[in-house]
């Protein structure tokens, strides 16, 4: 066993080497001979891919990105429509076992499925979750710029629900749409500030791999299908 | 010549004549280039994004002590156990100790180049543990008992036919040439491993000082499962991975995806800030982070090449490198190949043993031009060459240059040398490339340009 002292000393040794190394200064990167202002004065948004300003532009961009990513994105007008869409999906995909968590949207919609629901926002058996046909979760945001769904383990039923079952269904609301990645990080900061969830994930389309001859295959380890229902 | 250099030359000679290998790599990288260019073009200003990325990385690396302490304090406050390792040996011992404490038998591991760097799997297997790589490409090369071919695409050098044969032999699966079926075979095998593994090991793409988080970029969901299911999670990362702020990821996540795989952003980009917290329903009960130095502080001390620690391991410089594309990833014999590997390996494993990598370059600068964090790669190759010569001058080379300098500084001698050269060249042609040729090393694969009949100086003197 290593005692506390040797652990601490290794930390100190490394930090001492870092400080010694940094005694030789390196000038900040320059552009065309001018020293640049610090990063804070120089936000990422102006360089990243452009996003339209109106809500409709952003919604259209999200839908376009989702389609390119092979995610199924559907806009619905009421909780009833969302129930019907979910029931249709249940019937076509032949769901028998469903996992989800407690939330405003999930509680309003999941009972329509008429199937027993494995709750993952409290202690659960991972083998039972693995046997489920679908995981249904809410989210923190939809990101127009990238077509991503932002989830955390607090808002979306833990770490495994959105990645272990072969199909992930996201229930979202239009007002959760944000323009771009910087806006998503601002939202995270405002919402969680000093008490962040232990997992935050940007999910962008169903799980994929290109490791065999760079050919796209969906469902490498995570869900083969990603469905986003937006109210 | 070091044995590593001899190996490199031997393999490079074979691989650069292997047309089948070149075709596979050309096809794979051709598709990548199209996607990468599209994604770059979608940025409002790619050069502005690179400049900002370089500024952020400069800030982090040049205040590394401050950001590391902030990162660690935040992590420890939420119950993460942080370990520090000066060497690969120490890092392996720390991880083995965790494994022994947990009485673990099976380990699932998501892709981590740092683990390749310290040969972690070898150490775990020697201790009698079952370690399974769960990134598809890593899983494939692990079954072949091979190192990853490329830091982002580990199995880029293999065809579906070879992978099918491998799966039939190692996993007893049915023959198929369909990439989807092959992927599903691996999915089924690995699913069982996730559910039974005692420990999950991951790497980290970024570490966030402000909030005490790591960020993992992936496409398959393998890292997400590794960080969700096993009771104990271990993350091994280099100390240089730190970024100051969480919001910096808004820039780095899309840049890494653009240059790494030609995607706008990869499928899963996940930030972890601790083990399972009170009130959370799943995730590891314990999380250990091992911070690895392993000669990184020596690179940090080299002010000239410090920016090599900005590297985000996107692999873009490998993909554009004419040397990498011809000799292939395994020829390097290093964990990190391509231009960035040639720059940093001499720092990680010794300059005199690995200086040959800095000579295996046309200095075309394609790497420097493509690097998303603006590492001055091809100049660093030149600096490595200079440092290698300074450290251990080559006797005959120095003698030859001194002789050249002596002659070139004396016009009379120079004029005689020119005449002798003009006479000698036809004779050299007779023995070109053979044992009798004094310039054999050069001329056996190249032609010496013929000396003109009249030199510029003669022409200038004789002009009317």
XYZ file of C-alpha atoms in Angstrom:
695
model
C 0.000 0.000 0.000
C 1.149 3.475 -0.790
C 0.735 5.787 2.166
C -0.652 9.282 1.922
C 2.796 10.871 2.139
C 4.269 9.291 -0.988
C 1.096 10.165 -2.938
C 1.392 13.770 -1.844
C 5.077 13.926 -2.635
C 4.543 12.684 -6.178
C 2.023 15.449 -6.656
C 4.496 17.979 -5.336
C 7.303 16.618 -7.488
C 5.246 16.954 -10.649
C 4.013 20.433 -9.773
C 7.569 21.483 -8.934
C 8.771 20.246 -12.321
C 5.920 22.128 -14.010
C 6.827 25.362 -12.191
C 10.510 24.935 -12.957
C 9.722 24.338 -16.655
C 7.470 27.385 -16.847
C 10.252 29.694 -15.662
C 11.230 29.969 -19.309
C 8.405 32.106 -20.704
C 6.834 31.513 -24.101
C 5.108 34.504 -25.713
C 1.392 34.276 -26.413
C 0.492 33.180 -29.966
C 0.616 36.042 -32.402
C -1.398 36.701 -35.482
C 0.209 38.745 -38.254
C 2.655 40.160 -35.764
C 0.024 41.336 -33.259
C -0.324 39.840 -29.801
C -3.897 38.641 -29.465
C -6.209 39.675 -26.648
C -6.899 36.973 -24.042
C -9.391 34.282 -25.002
C -12.189 35.831 -22.937
C -12.284 38.863 -25.241
C -12.571 36.613 -28.230
C -15.696 34.389 -28.027
C -16.056 31.138 -29.952
C -19.484 31.968 -31.387
C -18.163 34.264 -34.111
C -16.047 31.477 -35.647
C -18.401 28.500 -35.308
C -20.902 27.504 -38.023
C -23.593 30.139 -38.477
C -27.055 29.718 -36.976
C -30.105 31.734 -38.058
C -31.518 34.275 -35.614
C -35.213 33.422 -35.576
C -36.760 30.470 -33.761
C -38.064 29.066 -37.049
C -34.584 29.165 -38.618
C -33.170 27.329 -35.639
C -35.921 24.721 -35.600
C -35.425 24.094 -39.313
C -31.670 23.771 -38.779
C -32.175 21.275 -35.952
C -34.536 19.211 -38.168
C -32.017 19.275 -41.049
C -29.141 18.209 -38.797
C -31.228 15.443 -37.200
C -32.112 14.065 -40.634
C -28.454 14.063 -41.709
C -27.543 12.260 -38.507
C -30.248 9.645 -39.140
C -32.179 10.612 -36.027
C -35.984 10.693 -36.251
C -37.219 14.161 -35.271
C -40.960 14.810 -35.006
C -42.715 18.035 -34.050
C -45.969 17.433 -32.182
C -48.628 19.868 -31.126
C -49.989 18.399 -27.907
C -49.315 15.836 -25.208
C -52.075 13.739 -26.784
C -50.256 13.731 -30.117
C -47.088 12.737 -28.315
C -48.911 9.808 -26.685
C -50.235 8.674 -30.068
C -46.815 8.944 -31.698
C -45.281 6.892 -28.902
C -48.001 4.226 -29.153
C -47.465 3.999 -32.920
C -43.763 3.504 -32.325
C -44.519 0.837 -29.693
C -46.663 -1.067 -32.191
C -44.340 -0.838 -35.201
C -41.205 -1.663 -33.175
C -42.963 -4.280 -31.023
C -41.813 -2.906 -27.654
C -42.465 -5.165 -24.692
C -40.248 -3.692 -21.997
C -39.768 0.019 -21.496
C -37.448 2.001 -19.250
C -37.786 5.641 -18.246
C -37.727 8.087 -15.389
C -40.033 10.443 -13.598
C -40.462 13.892 -15.162
C -43.224 16.223 -16.295
C -43.268 14.962 -19.857
C -42.473 11.315 -19.200
C -45.163 11.131 -16.496
C -47.711 12.683 -18.834
C -46.950 10.456 -21.788
C -45.497 7.078 -20.736
C -48.687 5.703 -19.127
C -50.278 5.747 -22.616
C -47.942 2.908 -23.583
C -49.723 0.561 -21.211
C -46.476 -1.270 -20.507
C -44.655 -1.714 -17.197
C -42.003 0.984 -16.846
C -38.558 0.293 -15.371
C -37.610 3.466 -13.491
C -33.897 4.297 -13.694
C -33.941 7.474 -11.609
C -33.863 5.314 -8.488
C -31.973 2.091 -7.723
C -32.534 -0.421 -10.528
C -31.075 -3.668 -11.868
C -28.819 -3.067 -14.854
C -29.662 -6.481 -16.362
C -33.324 -5.476 -16.400
C -32.427 -2.246 -18.185
C -30.355 -4.185 -20.683
C -33.404 -6.324 -21.469
C -35.551 -3.257 -22.264
C -36.442 -2.437 -25.869
C -36.358 1.301 -25.356
C -35.242 4.007 -22.955
C -37.468 7.076 -22.787
C -35.960 10.228 -21.331
C -36.326 13.964 -21.150
C -33.450 16.326 -21.885
C -31.928 19.685 -20.927
C -31.733 21.225 -24.383
C -31.791 20.675 -28.125
C -28.954 22.371 -30.024
C -29.822 23.711 -33.463
C -26.240 24.190 -34.645
C -25.305 20.528 -34.287
C -28.592 18.610 -33.997
C -27.512 17.471 -30.513
C -29.624 16.531 -27.517
C -28.147 17.704 -24.213
C -28.819 15.355 -21.309
C -27.509 15.027 -17.767
C -27.884 12.112 -15.408
C -30.152 14.323 -13.306
C -32.545 15.297 -16.093
C -32.530 12.068 -18.091
C -32.791 9.120 -15.691
C -29.150 8.408 -14.825
C -26.089 7.523 -16.872
C -27.212 4.330 -18.620
C -30.817 4.955 -19.694
C -29.884 6.989 -22.774
C -27.178 4.582 -23.937
C -27.889 0.955 -22.909
C -31.265 0.098 -24.583
C -31.213 -0.267 -28.396
C -33.621 2.637 -28.915
C -33.538 6.031 -27.205
C -36.640 8.215 -27.291
C -36.219 11.833 -26.185
C -39.220 13.871 -25.098
C -38.545 17.585 -25.485
C -40.296 20.943 -25.698
C -39.836 23.641 -28.308
C -38.656 26.118 -25.691
C -35.706 23.836 -24.946
C -34.189 24.616 -28.347
C -31.003 26.698 -28.110
C -29.053 28.193 -31.010
C -25.529 26.865 -30.631
C -22.918 25.163 -28.463
C -21.905 28.346 -26.565
C -25.593 28.842 -25.674
C -25.797 25.243 -24.441
C -22.819 25.788 -22.130
C -24.353 29.075 -20.882
C -27.522 27.159 -20.105
C -25.606 24.492 -18.198
C -23.856 27.160 -16.172
C -27.101 28.979 -15.334
C -29.007 25.813 -14.511
C -26.443 23.919 -12.472
C -23.831 26.505 -11.414
C -21.935 25.097 -8.441
C -23.744 21.761 -8.286
C -23.242 20.092 -11.623
C -24.653 16.619 -12.291
C -21.844 14.036 -12.391
C -22.566 13.321 -16.071
C -23.404 15.748 -18.863
C -23.687 14.394 -22.392
C -24.215 15.871 -25.832
C -25.916 13.132 -27.850
C -25.704 13.732 -31.586
C -27.576 11.070 -33.524
C -27.717 7.341 -32.837
C -24.512 5.516 -31.811
C -22.217 4.965 -34.786
C -18.858 3.633 -35.930
C -16.729 3.828 -39.049
C -13.992 1.514 -37.819
C -14.488 -1.049 -40.592
C -13.256 0.494 -43.844
C -14.630 3.885 -42.726
C -18.164 2.692 -43.612
C -20.899 4.146 -41.396
C -22.693 1.598 -39.200
C -25.334 2.666 -36.663
C -25.675 1.109 -33.214
C -22.063 0.293 -32.399
C -22.553 0.022 -28.618
C -25.257 2.559 -27.877
C -28.758 2.868 -29.400
C -29.295 1.981 -33.054
C -32.215 4.388 -33.147
C -32.701 7.867 -31.749
C -36.195 9.379 -31.831
C -36.825 12.954 -30.725
C -40.431 13.974 -30.053
C -40.748 17.714 -29.608
C -43.802 19.381 -28.176
C 22.203 4.078 -36.305
C 19.849 3.067 -33.468
C 18.055 -0.270 -33.757
C 14.795 1.720 -33.865
C 16.085 3.638 -36.879
C 17.137 0.402 -38.596
C 13.684 -1.089 -37.985
C 12.039 2.073 -39.285
C 14.071 2.013 -42.497
C 13.406 -1.668 -43.052
C 9.640 -1.383 -42.583
C 9.405 1.898 -44.491
C 11.074 0.277 -47.492
C 8.598 -2.611 -47.488
C 5.495 -0.522 -46.804
C 6.152 2.206 -49.348
C 6.242 -0.473 -52.045
C 3.071 -2.175 -50.784
C 0.501 -0.965 -53.304
C -2.373 -2.768 -51.593
C -1.698 -0.940 -48.321
C -1.435 2.368 -50.136
C -4.761 1.797 -51.856
C -6.562 1.022 -48.556
C -5.133 4.144 -46.908
C -5.853 6.335 -49.936
C -9.506 5.249 -50.017
C -10.005 5.701 -46.267
C -8.333 9.112 -46.184
C -9.991 10.249 -49.419
C -13.411 9.972 -47.763
C -12.102 11.666 -44.642
C -10.704 14.608 -46.621
C -14.032 15.321 -48.311
C -15.920 15.297 -44.987
C -13.228 17.353 -43.222
C -13.233 20.026 -45.924
C -17.033 20.313 -45.801
C -16.993 20.705 -42.039
C -14.194 23.257 -42.127
C -16.071 25.262 -44.735
C -19.136 25.371 -42.461
C -17.183 27.372 -39.861
C -17.670 31.122 -40.250
C -13.913 31.487 -40.053
C -11.790 28.386 -39.599
C -8.561 30.370 -39.244
C -10.128 32.486 -36.501
C -11.225 29.308 -34.715
C -7.670 27.892 -34.932
C -6.221 31.098 -33.556
C -8.622 31.070 -30.609
C -7.902 27.388 -29.951
C -4.161 28.137 -29.934
C -4.668 31.046 -27.518
C -6.752 28.927 -25.109
C -4.243 26.065 -25.190
C -1.364 28.508 -24.703
C -3.113 29.933 -21.634
C -3.687 26.423 -20.203
C -0.224 24.992 -20.887
C 1.662 28.092 -19.769
C -0.219 28.187 -16.450
C -0.402 24.419 -16.089
C 0.366 24.344 -12.333
C -2.488 26.722 -11.548
C -5.046 24.888 -13.712
C -4.004 21.428 -12.536
C -4.427 22.436 -8.899
C -7.826 23.962 -9.625
C -8.912 20.848 -11.566
C -7.805 18.494 -8.804
C -9.310 20.547 -5.956
C -12.713 20.553 -7.690
C -12.562 16.814 -8.383
C -11.536 15.905 -4.847
C -14.313 18.050 -3.405
C -16.809 15.733 -5.089
C -15.255 12.468 -3.989
C -12.923 11.639 -6.872
C -9.621 10.061 -5.873
C -6.756 11.739 -7.727
C -3.389 10.002 -8.183
C -0.209 11.513 -9.577
C 2.305 9.469 -11.564
C 5.702 10.774 -12.676
C 6.404 7.691 -14.794
C 4.569 4.988 -16.679
C 5.742 2.478 -14.067
C 4.115 4.466 -11.294
C 0.860 4.842 -13.240
C 0.705 1.085 -13.890
C 1.412 0.333 -10.236
C -1.320 2.738 -9.079
C -3.854 1.084 -11.372
C -2.742 -2.436 -10.398
C -3.154 -1.463 -6.753
C -6.721 -0.274 -7.396
C -7.418 -3.561 -9.178
C -6.005 -5.547 -6.234
C -7.944 -3.493 -3.677
C -11.170 -4.146 -5.550
C -10.297 -7.829 -6.081
C -11.269 -7.237 -9.705
C -11.090 -9.989 -12.306
C -12.458 -8.427 -15.445
C -11.819 -4.982 -16.858
C -13.475 -3.154 -19.698
C -11.489 -0.388 -21.310
C -12.465 2.390 -23.680
C -9.908 3.869 -26.032
C -7.014 5.741 -24.386
C -3.746 6.509 -26.148
C -2.164 7.274 -22.766
C -2.767 3.629 -21.814
C -0.988 2.541 -25.010
C 1.863 4.879 -24.097
C 2.473 3.100 -20.763
C 1.560 -0.407 -22.062
C -1.163 -0.709 -19.467
C -2.870 -3.752 -20.984
C 0.352 -5.782 -20.880
C 0.781 -4.995 -17.188
C -2.823 -5.924 -16.380
C -2.685 -9.134 -18.385
C 0.581 -10.144 -16.724
C -1.219 -9.737 -13.406
C -3.737 -12.323 -14.618
C -6.579 -9.971 -15.482
C -8.938 -10.065 -18.387
C -8.878 -6.664 -20.142
C -11.140 -6.057 -23.109
C -10.888 -3.021 -25.386
C -14.391 -1.859 -26.298
C -13.859 0.691 -29.048
C -14.521 -1.392 -32.171
C -11.226 -0.531 -33.850
C -9.252 -1.129 -30.654
C -11.124 -4.406 -30.093
C -10.087 -5.549 -33.575
C -6.393 -4.706 -33.142
C -6.411 -6.225 -29.654
C -7.681 -9.520 -31.135
C -4.790 -9.311 -33.612
C -2.290 -8.650 -30.781
C -1.308 -5.501 -32.614
C -0.817 -1.840 -31.686
C -3.341 0.669 -33.066
C -2.450 1.700 -36.617
C -3.622 5.308 -36.147
C -4.474 7.326 -33.026
C -8.063 7.933 -34.208
C -8.677 5.033 -36.632
C -6.941 2.055 -34.977
C -7.966 -0.523 -37.617
C -7.762 1.662 -40.712
C -5.267 -0.727 -42.366
C -7.631 -3.713 -42.383
C -10.264 -4.768 -44.900
C -13.643 -6.175 -43.953
C -12.471 -9.557 -45.260
C -9.531 -9.594 -42.856
C -11.780 -8.538 -39.974
C -14.290 -11.260 -40.853
C -11.544 -13.910 -40.852
C -10.268 -12.580 -37.535
C -13.738 -12.786 -35.955
C -14.245 -16.322 -37.302
C -10.917 -17.425 -35.848
C -11.076 -15.603 -32.500
C -14.790 -15.402 -31.795
C -16.118 -18.374 -33.757
C -18.527 -16.173 -35.709
C -20.063 -16.991 -39.098
C -18.340 -15.578 -42.188
C -19.731 -12.268 -43.429
C -18.395 -9.335 -45.427
C -21.028 -6.898 -44.234
C -19.564 -4.155 -41.985
C -22.902 -3.897 -40.163
C -22.999 -7.610 -39.333
C -19.366 -7.499 -38.232
C -20.139 -4.548 -35.968
C -23.103 -6.421 -34.467
C -20.905 -9.454 -33.715
C -18.589 -7.209 -31.713
C -21.567 -5.493 -30.068
C -22.936 -8.816 -28.806
C -19.581 -10.021 -27.485
C -18.839 -6.726 -25.737
C -22.314 -6.281 -24.229
C -21.681 -9.262 -21.969
C -18.352 -7.803 -20.904
C -19.887 -4.454 -19.901
C -22.431 -6.151 -17.684
C -19.892 -8.265 -15.831
C -16.798 -6.022 -15.672
C -15.597 -4.980 -12.216
C -13.648 -1.975 -13.410
C -13.996 0.422 -16.336
C -10.910 2.246 -17.603
C -11.149 5.375 -19.764
C -8.925 8.112 -21.107
C -9.853 11.782 -21.351
C -9.858 14.200 -24.269
C -10.069 17.335 -22.139
C -9.939 18.222 -18.460
C -11.836 21.296 -17.274
C -10.119 23.224 -14.490
C -13.060 25.541 -13.767
C -15.523 22.774 -12.904
C -13.312 19.736 -12.219
C -14.560 17.594 -15.097
C -13.127 15.446 -17.813
C -14.621 15.344 -21.291
C -14.656 12.238 -23.472
C -15.305 12.397 -27.213
C -16.520 9.236 -28.946
C -18.989 7.882 -31.487
C -19.872 4.393 -30.383
C -21.174 4.826 -26.832
C -18.473 2.514 -25.506
C -16.990 5.139 -23.197
C -20.462 6.102 -21.957
C -21.129 2.483 -20.993
C -17.668 2.156 -19.428
C -18.408 5.167 -17.227
C -21.928 3.987 -16.361
C -21.873 0.269 -15.558
C -18.782 -0.968 -13.641
C -18.652 -0.181 -9.918
C -15.185 1.344 -10.185
C -14.007 3.753 -12.842
C -10.378 4.593 -13.542
C -9.334 7.432 -15.844
C -5.778 7.749 -17.069
C -4.809 11.092 -18.594
C -1.760 13.192 -19.381
C -1.293 16.340 -17.292
C -1.404 18.522 -20.410
C -5.100 17.890 -21.148
C -6.387 20.801 -19.080
C -8.579 23.598 -20.459
C -9.391 26.605 -18.272
C -13.176 26.825 -18.719
C -16.140 24.534 -19.357
C -17.334 26.832 -22.156
C -14.006 26.299 -23.991
C -15.498 22.980 -25.079
C -17.946 24.879 -27.301
C -14.927 25.456 -29.551
C -12.856 22.329 -28.947
C -15.580 19.692 -29.350
C -16.487 20.711 -32.931
C -12.830 21.346 -33.850
C -11.761 17.912 -32.637
C -14.590 16.242 -34.574
C -13.944 18.278 -37.729
C -10.259 17.364 -37.843
C -10.483 13.920 -36.288
C -13.260 12.306 -38.295
C -14.812 14.992 -40.519
C -17.941 15.241 -38.350
C -19.466 18.476 -37.076
C -19.445 16.971 -33.598
C -19.099 13.312 -32.662
C -22.022 11.240 -31.445
C -21.250 11.406 -27.723
C -19.374 14.196 -25.974
C -19.635 13.576 -22.279
C -18.382 15.452 -19.231
C -17.847 13.621 -15.939
C -17.492 15.538 -12.697
C -17.396 12.786 -10.104
C -18.425 9.286 -9.125
C -22.091 8.624 -8.330
C -23.299 11.538 -6.171
C -25.886 11.323 -3.373
C -29.320 10.931 -4.940
C -27.981 9.646 -8.280
C -29.222 6.228 -9.376
C -26.257 4.769 -11.268
C -22.630 5.300 -12.221
C -19.451 4.112 -10.480
C -19.245 4.189 -6.689
C -15.572 5.086 -6.944
C -13.710 7.133 -9.493
C -9.924 7.265 -9.653
C -8.073 9.679 -11.910
C -4.416 9.020 -12.648
C -2.541 12.126 -13.826
C 0.472 11.088 -15.869
C 3.645 13.102 -16.426
C 5.892 10.545 -18.201
C 8.335 13.166 -19.625
C 5.642 15.739 -20.405
C 7.311 18.204 -18.011
C 10.541 17.808 -20.011
C 8.698 18.835 -23.157
C 7.169 21.693 -21.149
C 10.681 22.844 -20.208
C 11.619 23.118 -23.899
C 10.248 26.600 -24.526
C 10.859 26.238 -28.254
C 8.613 23.164 -28.570
C 6.233 23.726 -25.650
C 3.317 24.200 -28.018
C 3.548 20.459 -28.860
C 1.655 20.026 -25.556
C -1.295 21.855 -27.143
C -2.014 18.677 -29.124
C -5.606 17.415 -28.901
C -4.740 14.070 -30.602
C -7.105 14.625 -33.531
C -4.798 12.795 -35.942
C -5.193 15.449 -38.656
C -1.426 15.810 -39.141
C -1.093 12.054 -39.697
C -3.806 12.146 -42.331
C -2.145 14.835 -44.448
C 1.428 13.606 -44.007
C 2.993 12.159 -47.182
C 5.346 10.078 -45.037
C 2.568 8.592 -42.894
C 0.475 7.832 -45.964
C 3.318 5.910 -47.559
C 4.979 4.106 -44.663
C 1.827 3.550 -42.563
C 1.234 3.822 -38.844
C 3.004 0.690 -37.607
C 6.325 1.557 -39.264
C 6.946 4.319 -36.726
C 7.131 1.788 -33.871
C 5.776 4.485 -31.530
C 2.516 5.137 -29.665
C 2.042 8.457 -31.425
C 2.852 8.322 -35.124
C 2.886 10.872 -37.933
C 4.301 14.404 -37.530
C 3.186 14.902 -33.907
C 4.666 11.508 -33.019
C 7.948 12.395 -34.711
C 8.058 15.655 -32.729
C 7.198 14.314 -29.270
C 8.607 10.761 -29.284
C 12.231 11.998 -28.991
C 11.113 13.897 -25.867
C 9.193 10.937 -24.435
C 11.668 8.183 -25.296
C 15.067 9.728 -26.007
C 16.353 11.978 -28.790
C 19.266 9.860 -30.032
C 17.109 6.717 -30.350
C 14.259 8.474 -32.146
C 15.931 11.329 -34.082
C 15.453 9.402 -37.328
C 11.724 10.214 -37.220
C 12.512 13.921 -37.597
C 14.523 13.122 -40.706
C 11.678 11.086 -42.198
C 9.987 14.241 -43.376
C 9.840 16.231 -46.568
C 9.316 19.392 -44.441
C 6.379 20.198 -46.704
C 4.571 21.819 -43.781
C 1.170 20.217 -44.488
C 1.022 19.188 -40.808
C 1.575 22.723 -39.530
C -1.001 24.074 -41.942
C -3.680 21.583 -40.875
C -3.098 21.514 -37.107
C -6.245 22.925 -35.417
C -4.231 24.256 -32.444
C -1.425 25.667 -34.607
C 1.506 23.580 -33.411
C 4.555 24.563 -35.434
C 5.173 20.903 -36.303
C 7.598 21.017 -39.206
C 9.835 23.572 -37.523
C 9.944 21.319 -34.472
C 11.182 18.516 -36.730
C 14.004 20.822 -37.819
C 14.771 21.706 -34.203
C 14.937 18.014 -33.296
C 17.426 17.503 -36.146
C 19.523 20.409 -34.908
C 19.397 19.219 -31.291
C 20.324 15.677 -32.308
C 23.400 16.892 -34.210
C 24.384 19.205 -31.357
C 24.082 16.382 -28.863
C 25.951 13.826 -30.933
C 27.660 15.186 -34.070
C 28.185 12.685 -36.887
C 31.963 12.570 -37.460
C 32.062 11.984 -41.231
C 29.193 14.338 -41.906
C 30.978 17.083 -40.006
C 34.223 16.319 -41.837
C 32.446 16.426 -45.207
C 30.852 19.799 -44.444
C 34.156 21.204 -43.178
C 35.842 20.082 -46.399
C 33.021 21.601 -48.437
C 33.319 24.867 -46.496
C 37.078 24.911 -47.016
C 36.772 24.456 -50.781
C 33.758 26.738 -51.236
C 35.557 29.591 -49.492
C 38.499 29.443 -51.926
C 37.558 30.409 -55.507
C 40.618 28.743 -57.058
C 39.937 25.438 -55.307
C 36.262 25.722 -56.107
C 36.970 26.159 -59.793
C 39.202 23.058 -59.800
C 36.531 21.090 -57.913
C 33.957 22.070 -60.561
C 36.198 20.871 -63.371
C 36.939 17.628 -61.559
C 33.218 17.142 -60.959
C 32.455 17.622 -64.646
C 35.075 15.008 -65.498
C 34.063 12.673 -62.690
C 30.346 12.599 -63.246
C 30.372 10.393 -66.379
C 32.566 7.929 -64.451
C 30.163 7.977 -61.506
C 27.354 7.018 -63.918
C 29.172 3.745 -64.669
C 29.103 2.670 -61.003
C 25.865 4.454 -59.964
C 24.279 2.814 -56.942
C 26.871 0.040 -56.727
C 29.378 -0.603 -53.966
C 32.010 1.448 -55.831
C 29.856 4.570 -55.851
C 30.919 6.980 -53.079
C 27.420 8.519 -53.034
C 25.677 5.121 -52.971
C 23.246 5.874 -50.113
C 21.823 8.697 -52.156
C 22.158 7.473 -55.728
C 20.843 3.927 -55.451
C 17.289 5.306 -55.515
C 17.913 8.717 -57.101
C 19.668 10.302 -60.062
C 22.390 12.850 -59.499
C 21.455 15.933 -61.551
C 24.025 16.423 -64.361
C 26.419 19.304 -63.858
C 25.869 21.954 -66.549
C 28.590 22.256 -69.258
C 29.216 25.865 -68.270
C 28.869 27.346 -64.791
C 27.087 30.654 -64.185
C 30.385 32.235 -63.245
C 32.048 31.153 -66.513
C 29.046 32.343 -68.488
C 29.125 35.722 -66.704
C 32.846 36.186 -67.339
C 32.642 35.113 -70.989
C 29.451 36.991 -71.994
C 29.906 39.570 -74.758
